[in-house]
Amino acid sequence: MGWENLVLSAVGILAGGGVTAVILNHELAERRGAREDAVRLYAEPLEKLAHAGGSAFREAQKDRLPRLDLHSFVSEEFDRRLQEIPGLERLSSLPEGFDRLPLLYRRLLKAYADCRLAIRDRLRRGEDASAEEVKRQELEDLFAEVGRSVATAYSRIRCLRAWSYDRMLERVRRDEELVSCGQRLLDLEESLEALQGAVPGENHPPGDEGGLSATGGGVTETAKRPGAPGEPESHLAELIADHENLRRVGINLVASENRLPPAALRALGSDLAGRYHAEGYGGSIHARRITKEVERLARETFGADHALVTPLSGNMCVLAVLFAFTSPGESVGLIPFQSGGYPFGVEKFHRRPAWIPVHPDTLEINPAEAVEILVREKARVAFLGASFIPFPHPVAEIRRGLLEAGHECLLAYDGSHVLGLVACGEFQDPLREGADILMGSTHKSLFGPQGGIIITNRGELAKRLRKFLELDLEAGIGLVDNPHLNRIAALGIALEELQVDPTYGRRVVENARALAEALHADGVPVRFAGRGFTASHQVLLDLGEKEAERMCRDLERHGIFIDAWGRLGTAEVTRQGMGTGEMRRIAGWIAAVYHGDPPPGLASEVKRMAERFSSPAF
């Protein structure tokens, strides 16, 4: 019997089971609940994080993996383990230092993998590796110290007592022993930096705020980074490192970008990058199998009968449809660029535009007017889709109108921005609503590599499109001769990952609405408040052209990236694990910049959040 129960029994006897016992019972239950909450919310994530880091480190110590796999373990396996740990965001409620713990583990693992590879390379070349061996031991000691600090914090949280959750939270934040552990973690991070030399992005000139330029250049983290151990230094490698550092410490809200899975990045850099897949080339048997498998994944993901993954871009998908189903002089239905449409230069290819009417303020298509124009202009193809697409298009209404008018017009839905949402059943279902073709680029809400994809349920359309998008030696090559196998493989990996995370689309839209609502509440002009702001990943600011560009540049100086047209997107931050709480905080930062009153240290706050959610592949 615990001491609480003993006290409760004694008081119950003295009070005759009266009010005092009831009150004390309630207080003791509150105390037990507060302690259990502290353990569940703070101690358990710490323990699981330490276990994930320890397992990865012990695997790296075995040094049984080839170069690529050793780095992939650091960049992917640890990240996968982190995704299985709920509540890591609550580390920011602990004393300073604990919020940097995931990043510290990642850096330790990366440094250790680099060190093991350096030792291996030196020994292979018959060179002395004693300096690297000393560094290896120091890294192992650092890792052990991190583990001891985490273990101490875990035990301390389990020992804390308070009469309510609020008081327990206050104790967790201010407990001297936990504060000391947090400071110890910060010291260990500094030791790691000293061991590695200057870590890119951590040392900045006086007056620079967290590595962010105050002169309009955005994040200015420059770092000299050589190639892999044993490889010569490269200026381009340094520029690539600068770019990755910029993205690692910034929050990306560019609506037309996303972050690839680490395995997809490796596929892009695999041997496939320089290979062909046609049967005429020996050694291409697996390359063709890869292409077929990715086509199968695409059909399965979008619930369609045919998929073409050979287009090199979303624009090439548009060209393939244009050339396959129209002739010079014929008209093509397009949404005007001034109304958010894709700025496709159809006249360059000797076709005439038939402009689909769109309300300039609401971006809504009038289906009846659209059908009237398509029929009057005898359009053979109408492209539905836009660069500004917060809400679904009236595909079913336009199809119904065309059928009633007896006009044959191919409806090609350009879902470049919303393919990832469509795949999750979140935005709209163009093929089931009446579109003949679903197509688009694969790197926006769909988090694949830059490239294109075409989906259809009509076999005759797919067959005709393949004549333009695959190697055709009989009729002559069309738009594609080599479809870039590494890109196709990377797309397949993204599709595989999308299939195991069907809630991705819903979370993207939830984050977009949360961001828009918070911006609106903070006085930032956001379009479509009366319609719930958005049903996609896009949030559109209601700014003039010059004001939007200025907003883009001002936010960039603080490490928040949007485009110069006032579009914000939540696809990438959702992929990184951010939720509605982070969206509201980011909205507050954007509002402060918009109102011309950014708080001191804003760039550093942005950087801390970015690093907390940064992929270890960077």
Coordinates of C-alpha atoms in Angstrom, one line a residue:
M1 CA 0.0 0.0 0.0
G2 CA 1.4 3.4 -1.0
W3 CA 1.8 6.3 1.4
E4 CA -1.1 8.2 -0.2
N5 CA -3.5 5.3 0.5
L6 CA -2.2 5.0 4.1
V7 CA -2.9 8.7 4.7
L8 CA -6.3 8.4 3.0
S9 CA -7.2 5.5 5.2
A10 CA -6.1 7.3 8.4
V11 CA -8.0 10.4 7.5
G12 CA -11.0 8.4 6.5
I13 CA -11.0 6.7 9.9
L14 CA -10.6 10.0 11.8
A15 CA -13.2 11.7 9.8
G16 CA -15.6 8.9 9.8
G17 CA -15.6 8.7 6.0
G18 CA -16.8 12.4 5.9
V19 CA -16.1 15.4 3.7
T20 CA -12.4 15.6 4.6
A21 CA -11.7 12.1 3.3
V22 CA -13.5 12.9 0.0
I23 CA -11.6 16.2 -0.4
L24 CA -8.2 14.5 0.4
N25 CA -9.1 11.6 -2.0
H26 CA -9.7 14.1 -4.7
E27 CA -6.5 16.0 -4.0
L28 CA -4.4 12.8 -4.0
A29 CA -6.0 11.7 -7.2
E30 CA -5.1 15.1 -8.8
R31 CA -1.5 14.6 -7.5
R32 CA -1.3 11.2 -9.0
G33 CA -2.8 12.3 -12.2
A34 CA -0.3 15.2 -12.5
R35 CA 2.6 12.9 -12.0
E36 CA 1.3 10.4 -14.5
D37 CA 0.7 13.1 -17.0
A38 CA 4.2 14.4 -16.6
V39 CA 5.7 11.0 -17.1
R40 CA 3.5 10.3 -20.2
L41 CA 3.9 13.8 -21.8
Y42 CA 7.6 14.5 -21.0
A43 CA 9.5 11.6 -19.6
E44 CA 8.3 8.9 -22.1
P45 CA 9.1 10.9 -25.2
L46 CA 12.6 11.5 -23.8
E47 CA 13.1 7.8 -23.1
K48 CA 11.9 6.8 -26.6
L49 CA 14.1 9.5 -28.2
A50 CA 17.1 8.2 -26.3
H51 CA 16.3 4.6 -27.3
A52 CA 15.9 5.6 -31.0
G53 CA 19.2 7.5 -31.0
G54 CA 21.0 4.7 -29.1
S55 CA 19.8 2.0 -31.5
A56 CA 20.9 4.0 -34.5
F57 CA 24.3 4.8 -32.9
R58 CA 24.9 1.1 -32.0
E59 CA 24.1 0.0 -35.5
A60 CA 26.5 2.6 -36.9
Q61 CA 29.2 1.4 -34.5
K62 CA 29.1 -2.1 -36.1
D63 CA 30.4 -0.5 -39.3
R64 CA 29.1 -3.3 -41.4
L65 CA 27.3 -1.2 -44.0
P66 CA 28.6 0.1 -47.4
R67 CA 29.0 3.9 -47.8
L68 CA 25.6 4.6 -49.2
D69 CA 23.8 2.5 -46.6
L70 CA 25.7 3.9 -43.7
H71 CA 24.7 7.5 -44.6
S72 CA 21.1 6.4 -45.4
F73 CA 20.8 4.9 -42.0
V74 CA 21.7 8.2 -40.4
S75 CA 19.5 10.2 -42.8
E76 CA 16.5 7.9 -42.9
E77 CA 16.3 5.2 -40.3
F78 CA 16.6 7.6 -37.3
D79 CA 14.0 9.9 -38.9
R80 CA 11.7 6.9 -39.3
R81 CA 12.1 6.1 -35.6
L82 CA 11.4 9.7 -34.7
Q83 CA 8.1 9.6 -36.6
E84 CA 7.0 6.8 -34.4
I85 CA 7.5 8.8 -31.2
P86 CA 4.4 10.9 -30.3
G87 CA 4.8 14.2 -28.3
L88 CA 8.3 15.2 -29.4
E89 CA 7.0 18.8 -29.8
R90 CA 6.5 18.9 -26.1
L91 CA 10.2 19.0 -25.5
S92 CA 10.0 22.7 -26.1
S93 CA 8.0 22.9 -22.7
L94 CA 11.1 21.6 -20.9
P95 CA 14.0 23.9 -20.0
E96 CA 16.1 25.3 -22.8
G97 CA 18.3 22.6 -24.4
F98 CA 15.8 19.8 -24.6
D99 CA 14.1 21.2 -27.7
R100 CA 17.4 20.8 -29.5
L101 CA 17.8 17.1 -28.5
P102 CA 16.5 15.5 -31.8
L103 CA 18.8 17.8 -33.8
L104 CA 21.7 17.0 -31.4
Y105 CA 21.2 13.2 -32.0
R106 CA 21.0 13.8 -35.8
R107 CA 24.2 15.7 -35.8
L108 CA 26.0 13.2 -33.6
L109 CA 24.9 10.3 -35.9
K110 CA 25.9 12.2 -39.0
A111 CA 29.3 13.1 -37.6
Y112 CA 29.9 9.6 -36.4
A113 CA 29.0 8.1 -39.8
D114 CA 31.3 10.6 -41.5
C115 CA 34.1 9.7 -39.1
R116 CA 33.7 5.9 -39.7
L117 CA 33.8 6.5 -43.4
A118 CA 36.9 8.7 -43.1
I119 CA 38.6 5.9 -41.1
R120 CA 37.6 3.3 -43.7
D121 CA 38.8 5.4 -46.6
R122 CA 42.2 6.2 -45.0
L123 CA 42.8 2.5 -44.1
R124 CA 41.8 1.5 -47.7
R125 CA 44.4 3.9 -49.0
G126 CA 47.0 2.6 -46.6
E127 CA 47.1 6.0 -44.7
D128 CA 47.3 6.7 -41.0
A129 CA 43.9 7.0 -39.4
S130 CA 44.9 7.7 -35.8
A131 CA 43.5 11.3 -35.8
E132 CA 40.1 10.0 -37.0
E133 CA 40.2 7.2 -34.4
V134 CA 40.7 9.8 -31.7
K135 CA 37.7 11.7 -33.1
R136 CA 35.7 8.6 -33.2
Q137 CA 36.3 8.0 -29.5
E138 CA 35.4 11.5 -28.6
L139 CA 32.1 11.2 -30.5
E140 CA 31.3 8.0 -28.7
D141 CA 32.0 9.8 -25.4
L142 CA 29.8 12.7 -26.4
F143 CA 27.0 10.3 -27.2
A144 CA 27.3 8.6 -23.9
E145 CA 27.2 12.0 -22.1
V146 CA 24.0 12.9 -24.0
G147 CA 22.5 9.6 -22.9
R148 CA 23.4 10.2 -19.3
S149 CA 21.9 13.6 -19.3
V150 CA 18.6 12.3 -20.8
A151 CA 18.5 9.5 -18.3
T152 CA 19.0 12.0 -15.5
A153 CA 16.2 14.1 -16.8
Y154 CA 13.9 11.1 -17.3
S155 CA 14.4 10.0 -13.7
R156 CA 13.9 13.5 -12.3
I157 CA 10.6 14.0 -14.1
R158 CA 9.4 10.7 -12.6
C159 CA 10.2 12.0 -9.2
L160 CA 8.5 15.4 -9.4
R161 CA 5.4 16.0 -7.3
A162 CA 2.7 18.6 -7.6
W163 CA -1.0 19.0 -6.7
S164 CA -2.2 19.9 -10.2
Y165 CA -1.1 19.6 -13.8
D166 CA -0.5 23.3 -14.1
R167 CA 1.8 23.3 -11.1
M168 CA 3.5 20.2 -12.4
L169 CA 4.1 21.9 -15.8
E170 CA 5.6 24.9 -13.9
R171 CA 7.9 22.5 -12.0
V172 CA 9.0 20.8 -15.1
R173 CA 9.9 24.1 -16.7
R174 CA 11.8 25.5 -13.7
D175 CA 13.2 22.5 -11.8
E176 CA 16.9 23.2 -11.1
E177 CA 18.0 19.7 -12.0
L178 CA 16.2 19.8 -15.3
V179 CA 17.5 23.2 -16.1
S180 CA 21.0 21.9 -15.4
C181 CA 20.4 18.9 -17.7
G182 CA 19.2 21.2 -20.5
Q183 CA 22.3 23.4 -20.1
R184 CA 24.4 20.3 -20.2
L185 CA 22.8 19.3 -23.5
L186 CA 23.6 22.8 -24.9
D187 CA 27.2 22.4 -23.7
L188 CA 27.5 19.0 -25.4
E189 CA 26.2 20.6 -28.6
E190 CA 28.9 23.2 -28.4
S191 CA 31.4 20.4 -27.8
L192 CA 30.2 18.7 -30.9
E193 CA 30.6 21.9 -32.9
A194 CA 34.1 22.4 -31.6
L195 CA 35.0 18.8 -32.5
Q196 CA 33.7 19.3 -36.0
G197 CA 35.0 22.8 -36.4
A198 CA 32.5 25.5 -37.3
V199 CA 29.2 23.8 -38.1
P200 CA 27.5 25.5 -41.0
G201 CA 24.9 28.0 -40.0
E202 CA 25.9 28.3 -36.3
N203 CA 28.6 30.9 -36.5
H204 CA 27.5 34.3 -37.7
P205 CA 29.1 37.7 -38.0
P206 CA 28.3 40.3 -35.4
G207 CA 24.9 41.8 -35.8
D208 CA 23.6 38.9 -37.9
E209 CA 20.5 37.3 -36.4
G210 CA 20.8 33.5 -36.4
G211 CA 22.5 33.5 -39.7
L212 CA 19.9 35.6 -41.5
S213 CA 21.0 38.5 -43.6
A214 CA 19.7 42.0 -42.9
T215 CA 20.6 43.3 -46.3
G216 CA 18.0 41.5 -48.4
G217 CA 20.0 38.3 -49.2
G218 CA 17.8 36.1 -47.0
V219 CA 19.6 33.3 -45.1
T220 CA 23.3 33.8 -45.7
E221 CA 24.7 30.6 -44.2
T222 CA 27.9 29.9 -46.2
A223 CA 29.9 26.9 -45.4
K224 CA 32.9 25.3 -47.1
R225 CA 32.0 21.7 -47.4
P226 CA 34.2 19.3 -49.3
G227 CA 32.9 16.3 -51.0
A228 CA 32.7 12.9 -49.3
P229 CA 35.9 11.6 -47.6
G230 CA 38.5 10.9 -50.3
E231 CA 36.8 13.2 -52.8
P232 CA 38.2 16.5 -54.0
E233 CA 36.7 19.8 -52.8
S234 CA 34.2 21.4 -55.2
H235 CA 32.9 24.9 -55.4
L236 CA 29.6 23.5 -56.6
A237 CA 29.5 21.2 -53.6
E238 CA 29.9 24.3 -51.4
L239 CA 27.0 26.0 -53.2
I240 CA 24.8 22.9 -52.8
A241 CA 25.7 22.9 -49.1
D242 CA 24.8 26.6 -48.9
H243 CA 21.4 25.8 -50.5
E244 CA 20.7 22.9 -48.2
N245 CA 21.7 25.0 -45.1
L246 CA 19.3 27.7 -46.3
R247 CA 16.5 25.3 -46.5
R248 CA 17.4 23.5 -43.3
V249 CA 17.1 26.7 -41.2
G250 CA 14.1 28.2 -43.0
I251 CA 10.3 27.4 -43.1
N252 CA 9.1 26.8 -46.6
L253 CA 5.6 27.9 -47.5
V254 CA 6.1 28.1 -51.2
A255 CA 2.9 26.5 -52.6
S256 CA 4.6 24.9 -55.6
E257 CA 7.3 23.0 -53.7
N258 CA 7.6 20.1 -51.4
R259 CA 10.3 17.9 -49.7
L260 CA 11.1 14.5 -51.1
P261 CA 11.4 11.4 -49.0
P262 CA 15.1 10.6 -48.3
A263 CA 14.8 7.3 -50.2
A264 CA 13.5 9.3 -53.2
L265 CA 16.5 11.6 -53.0
R266 CA 18.8 8.5 -53.1
A267 CA 17.0 7.1 -56.1
L268 CA 17.7 10.4 -57.9
G269 CA 21.4 10.0 -57.3
S270 CA 21.4 6.2 -58.0
D271 CA 23.0 4.5 -61.0
L272 CA 19.6 4.9 -62.8
A273 CA 20.5 8.5 -63.4
G274 CA 22.6 7.7 -66.4
R275 CA 20.8 4.8 -67.9
Y276 CA 18.3 4.0 -70.7
H277 CA 15.4 1.6 -70.4
A278 CA 14.6 0.6 -73.9
E279 CA 15.1 -3.1 -74.8
G280 CA 17.8 -2.2 -77.3
Y281 CA 20.1 -1.4 -74.5
G282 CA 21.7 -4.4 -72.6
G283 CA 21.4 -4.3 -68.9
S284 CA 18.1 -2.5 -68.9
I285 CA 15.8 -5.3 -67.7
H286 CA 15.4 -4.0 -64.2
A287 CA 15.0 -0.4 -65.5
R288 CA 11.9 -1.5 -67.4
R289 CA 10.6 -3.4 -64.4
I290 CA 10.9 -0.2 -62.4
T291 CA 8.9 1.8 -64.9
K292 CA 6.1 -0.8 -65.0
E293 CA 6.0 -1.0 -61.2
V294 CA 5.7 2.8 -60.9
E295 CA 2.9 2.8 -63.5
R296 CA 1.1 0.2 -61.4
L297 CA 1.6 2.3 -58.2
A298 CA 0.2 5.3 -60.0
R299 CA -2.9 3.4 -61.3
E300 CA -3.5 2.1 -57.8
T301 CA -2.9 5.4 -56.1
F302 CA -5.3 7.3 -58.3
G303 CA -7.8 4.5 -58.9
A304 CA -7.4 4.6 -62.7
D305 CA -6.9 2.1 -65.6
H306 CA -3.9 3.8 -67.3
A307 CA -0.9 5.8 -66.1
L308 CA 2.0 7.4 -68.0
V309 CA 5.0 8.3 -65.9
T310 CA 7.4 9.2 -68.7
P311 CA 6.7 13.0 -69.0
L312 CA 9.6 15.1 -67.8
S313 CA 7.4 17.9 -66.5
G314 CA 3.8 19.0 -66.0
N315 CA 4.2 21.3 -68.9
M316 CA 5.2 18.4 -71.1
C317 CA 1.9 16.7 -70.1
V318 CA 0.1 19.8 -71.4
L319 CA 2.1 19.6 -74.6
A320 CA 1.4 15.9 -75.1
V321 CA -2.4 16.5 -74.8
L322 CA -2.2 19.5 -77.1
F323 CA -0.3 17.7 -79.8
A324 CA -2.2 14.4 -79.5
F325 CA -5.7 15.8 -79.7
T326 CA -5.6 19.1 -81.5
S327 CA -4.3 20.4 -84.8
P328 CA -2.9 23.8 -85.8
G329 CA -5.6 26.5 -86.0
E330 CA -8.0 24.7 -83.6
S331 CA -9.0 26.4 -80.4
V332 CA -8.1 25.2 -76.9
G333 CA -10.0 26.1 -73.7
L334 CA -7.8 27.8 -71.1
I335 CA -8.3 29.6 -67.8
P336 CA -6.8 33.2 -68.1
F337 CA -3.5 33.8 -66.4
Q338 CA -5.0 37.0 -64.9
S339 CA -7.6 34.8 -63.1
G340 CA -5.0 32.4 -61.7
G341 CA -4.7 30.1 -64.8
Y342 CA -1.5 28.4 -65.9
P343 CA 0.3 30.8 -68.3
F344 CA 0.5 28.4 -71.2
G345 CA 1.6 30.0 -74.5
V346 CA -0.8 28.0 -76.7
E347 CA -0.4 30.5 -79.6
K348 CA 3.3 29.6 -79.9
F349 CA 2.0 26.2 -81.1
H350 CA -0.4 27.7 -83.6
R351 CA -3.6 27.0 -81.6
R352 CA -6.2 29.6 -80.6
P353 CA -7.1 30.2 -76.9
A354 CA -10.8 30.0 -76.0
W355 CA -10.8 31.8 -72.6
I356 CA -12.9 30.1 -69.9
P357 CA -14.7 32.8 -67.9
V358 CA -13.5 33.1 -64.3
H359 CA -14.7 35.6 -61.8
P360 CA -11.6 37.8 -61.0
D361 CA -12.5 38.1 -57.3
T362 CA -13.8 34.7 -56.4
L363 CA -11.8 32.7 -59.0
E364 CA -15.0 30.7 -59.7
I365 CA -15.7 29.3 -63.1
N366 CA -19.2 29.9 -64.4
P367 CA -20.0 26.4 -65.9
A368 CA -22.8 27.6 -68.3
E369 CA -20.7 30.4 -69.7
A370 CA -17.7 28.1 -70.0
V371 CA -19.7 25.5 -72.0
E372 CA -21.1 28.3 -74.2
I373 CA -17.6 29.5 -75.1
L374 CA -16.2 26.0 -75.7
V375 CA -19.1 25.2 -78.0
R376 CA -19.0 28.5 -79.8
E377 CA -15.2 28.3 -80.3
K378 CA -15.4 24.6 -81.3
A379 CA -12.7 23.8 -78.7
R380 CA -11.3 20.3 -79.0
V381 CA -9.6 20.3 -75.6
A382 CA -10.2 22.3 -72.5
F383 CA -7.6 22.5 -69.8
L384 CA -9.1 22.7 -66.3
G385 CA -6.6 23.6 -63.6
A386 CA -4.8 26.6 -62.3
S387 CA -1.8 28.0 -60.6
F388 CA -4.1 29.6 -58.1
I389 CA -6.5 26.9 -57.0
P390 CA -7.9 27.2 -53.5
F391 CA -11.2 25.5 -54.4
P392 CA -12.3 22.7 -56.8
H393 CA -13.4 23.3 -60.3
P394 CA -16.9 22.5 -61.6
V395 CA -15.8 19.5 -63.6
A396 CA -19.1 17.6 -63.4
E397 CA -21.2 20.7 -64.4
I398 CA -19.0 21.5 -67.4
R399 CA -19.1 17.8 -68.6
R400 CA -22.9 17.7 -68.2
G401 CA -23.2 21.0 -70.2
L402 CA -21.0 19.7 -73.0
L403 CA -23.1 16.5 -73.2
E404 CA -26.3 18.4 -73.4
A405 CA -24.9 20.7 -76.1
G406 CA -23.7 17.6 -78.1
H407 CA -20.1 19.0 -78.3
E408 CA -17.2 16.6 -78.1
C409 CA -14.5 18.4 -76.1
L410 CA -11.7 16.6 -74.2
L411 CA -11.6 17.8 -70.5
A412 CA -8.0 17.6 -69.3
Y413 CA -7.7 18.4 -65.6
D414 CA -4.3 19.9 -64.8
G415 CA -3.9 18.9 -61.2
S416 CA -0.3 20.0 -60.9
H417 CA -0.9 21.8 -57.6
V418 CA -3.4 19.4 -56.0
L419 CA -2.3 15.9 -57.2
G420 CA -1.3 14.9 -53.7
L421 CA -4.7 16.0 -52.3
V422 CA -6.6 14.2 -55.1
A423 CA -4.6 11.0 -54.4
C424 CA -5.8 11.2 -50.8
G425 CA -9.4 11.8 -51.8
E426 CA -9.3 15.2 -50.2
F427 CA -9.8 17.9 -52.9
Q428 CA -12.0 16.5 -55.7
D429 CA -12.1 13.4 -58.0
P430 CA -11.7 14.8 -61.5
L431 CA -11.9 11.5 -63.4
R432 CA -15.1 10.4 -61.6
E433 CA -16.5 13.9 -62.1
G434 CA -16.2 13.8 -65.9
A435 CA -12.6 14.7 -66.8
D436 CA -11.1 12.5 -69.5
I437 CA -7.5 13.1 -68.3
L438 CA -5.9 13.9 -65.0
M439 CA -2.3 15.2 -65.3
G440 CA 0.2 17.4 -63.7
S441 CA 3.6 17.9 -62.2
T442 CA 4.7 15.6 -59.4
H443 CA 6.5 17.9 -56.9
K444 CA 3.9 20.2 -55.3
S445 CA 1.3 18.7 -53.0
L446 CA 2.4 15.4 -54.4
F447 CA 5.9 15.1 -52.8
G448 CA 7.8 13.4 -55.7
P449 CA 10.6 14.7 -57.9
Q450 CA 10.1 17.4 -60.5
G451 CA 8.4 15.6 -63.4
G452 CA 5.0 14.8 -64.9
I453 CA 2.3 12.1 -64.8
I454 CA -0.8 11.5 -66.8
I455 CA -3.8 9.4 -65.6
T456 CA -6.8 8.2 -67.6
N457 CA -9.5 5.5 -67.7
R458 CA -9.7 5.6 -71.5
G459 CA -7.3 3.2 -73.2
E460 CA -7.5 4.9 -76.6
L461 CA -6.3 8.2 -75.0
A462 CA -3.4 6.5 -73.2
K463 CA -2.4 4.8 -76.4
R464 CA -2.3 8.0 -78.4
L465 CA -0.4 9.9 -75.7
R466 CA 2.2 7.1 -75.5
K467 CA 3.1 8.0 -79.1
F468 CA 4.3 11.3 -77.9
L469 CA 5.7 10.3 -74.5
E470 CA 7.6 7.1 -75.2
L471 CA 10.4 6.1 -77.5
D472 CA 8.7 5.5 -80.9
L473 CA 11.1 4.4 -83.5
E474 CA 8.4 3.5 -86.1
A475 CA 6.6 6.9 -86.3
G476 CA 9.5 8.9 -84.9
I477 CA 10.4 10.3 -81.5
G478 CA 7.9 12.8 -80.1
L479 CA 8.4 14.6 -76.8
V480 CA 10.5 12.0 -74.9
D481 CA 13.2 9.6 -75.8
N482 CA 14.8 9.0 -72.4
P483 CA 12.3 9.4 -69.5
H484 CA 15.0 9.8 -66.8
L485 CA 14.7 6.5 -64.9
N486 CA 16.0 8.0 -61.6
R487 CA 13.1 10.4 -61.6
I488 CA 10.6 7.6 -62.3
A489 CA 12.0 5.5 -59.4
A490 CA 11.9 8.5 -57.1
L491 CA 8.3 9.1 -58.0
G492 CA 7.5 5.5 -57.2
I493 CA 9.0 5.8 -53.8
A494 CA 6.9 8.9 -53.2
L495 CA 3.7 7.1 -54.3
E496 CA 4.5 4.2 -52.0
E497 CA 4.9 6.6 -49.1
L498 CA 1.7 8.4 -49.9
Q499 CA -0.2 5.1 -49.9
V500 CA 0.8 4.4 -46.3
D501 CA -0.2 7.9 -45.1
P502 CA -3.7 8.5 -46.4
T503 CA -4.3 11.3 -43.8
Y504 CA -1.6 13.4 -45.4
G505 CA -4.1 15.3 -47.6
R506 CA -6.5 16.0 -44.8
R507 CA -3.7 17.4 -42.6
V508 CA -2.4 19.6 -45.4
V509 CA -5.8 21.2 -45.8
E510 CA -6.3 21.5 -42.0
N511 CA -3.0 23.3 -41.8
A512 CA -3.9 25.6 -44.6
R513 CA -7.1 26.6 -43.0
A514 CA -5.5 27.1 -39.6
L515 CA -2.8 29.3 -41.2
A516 CA -5.4 31.4 -43.1
E517 CA -7.7 31.8 -40.1
A518 CA -4.8 32.9 -37.8
L519 CA -3.5 35.3 -40.4
H520 CA -6.9 36.8 -40.9
A521 CA -7.3 37.1 -37.1
D522 CA -4.0 38.9 -36.9
G523 CA -5.0 41.5 -39.5
V524 CA -3.2 40.1 -42.5
P525 CA -5.5 40.3 -45.6
V526 CA -6.4 36.8 -46.8
R527 CA -8.7 36.1 -49.7
F528 CA -12.0 34.1 -49.5
A529 CA -12.8 34.6 -45.8
G530 CA -16.5 34.1 -46.7
R531 CA -15.8 30.6 -48.2
G532 CA -13.6 29.3 -45.4
F533 CA -10.4 30.6 -47.0
T534 CA -9.3 27.4 -48.8
A535 CA -10.0 23.8 -49.6
S536 CA -6.5 23.0 -50.8
H537 CA -3.0 23.5 -49.7
Q538 CA -3.0 27.1 -50.9
V539 CA -3.6 30.3 -48.9
L540 CA -3.9 33.4 -51.0
L541 CA -3.0 36.8 -49.5
D542 CA -5.0 39.7 -50.7
L543 CA -2.1 42.0 -51.6
G544 CA -1.2 44.1 -54.6
E545 CA 1.6 43.0 -56.9
K546 CA 4.3 45.2 -55.4
E547 CA 3.1 44.6 -51.9
A548 CA 3.2 40.8 -52.4
E549 CA 6.8 40.9 -53.7
R550 CA 7.9 43.1 -50.8
M551 CA 6.2 40.7 -48.4
C552 CA 8.1 37.8 -50.0
R553 CA 11.5 39.6 -49.6
D554 CA 10.7 40.7 -46.0
L555 CA 9.8 37.2 -44.9
E556 CA 12.8 35.7 -46.6
R557 CA 15.1 37.9 -44.5
H558 CA 13.6 36.2 -41.4
G559 CA 13.8 32.6 -42.9
I560 CA 10.2 32.2 -44.0
F561 CA 9.8 31.5 -47.7
I562 CA 6.7 32.3 -49.8
D563 CA 6.4 33.3 -53.5
A564 CA 6.2 36.8 -54.9
W565 CA 2.6 36.5 -55.9
G566 CA 1.1 36.2 -52.4
R567 CA 0.6 32.4 -52.4
L568 CA 1.4 30.4 -49.3
G569 CA 1.3 26.6 -49.2
T570 CA 1.3 24.1 -46.4
A571 CA 2.3 20.9 -48.2
E572 CA 6.0 20.9 -47.2
V573 CA 5.5 21.9 -43.5
T574 CA 2.9 19.2 -43.2
R575 CA 5.3 16.7 -44.6
Q576 CA 7.8 17.8 -42.0
G577 CA 5.3 17.0 -39.2
M578 CA 4.0 20.5 -38.3
G579 CA 0.4 20.9 -37.2
T580 CA -2.1 23.5 -36.6
G581 CA -0.3 24.8 -33.5
E582 CA 2.8 25.5 -35.6
M583 CA 0.6 27.2 -38.2
R584 CA -0.8 29.6 -35.7
R585 CA 2.7 30.4 -34.5
I586 CA 4.0 31.0 -38.0
A587 CA 1.0 33.1 -38.8
G588 CA 1.9 35.3 -35.8
W589 CA 5.4 35.8 -37.2
I590 CA 4.1 36.6 -40.7
A591 CA 1.6 39.1 -39.2
A592 CA 4.4 40.8 -37.3
V593 CA 6.4 41.2 -40.5
Y594 CA 3.4 42.4 -42.4
H595 CA 2.6 45.1 -39.8
G596 CA 6.3 46.2 -39.8
D597 CA 7.0 45.1 -36.3
P598 CA 9.0 41.9 -36.3
P599 CA 10.1 41.0 -32.7
P600 CA 13.9 41.0 -31.9
G601 CA 15.3 37.5 -32.5
L602 CA 12.5 36.5 -34.9
A603 CA 14.9 34.9 -37.3
S604 CA 16.4 32.8 -34.5
E605 CA 12.9 31.6 -33.5
V606 CA 12.1 30.6 -37.0
K607 CA 15.4 28.8 -37.2
R608 CA 14.8 26.9 -34.0
M609 CA 11.4 25.7 -35.3
A610 CA 12.8 24.8 -38.7
E611 CA 15.6 22.8 -37.2
R612 CA 13.2 21.0 -34.9
F613 CA 11.3 19.7 -37.9
S614 CA 14.2 19.5 -40.4
S615 CA 14.8 16.3 -42.3
P616 CA 18.1 14.6 -41.4
A617 CA 18.7 14.3 -45.1
F618 CA 19.7 17.9 -45.0

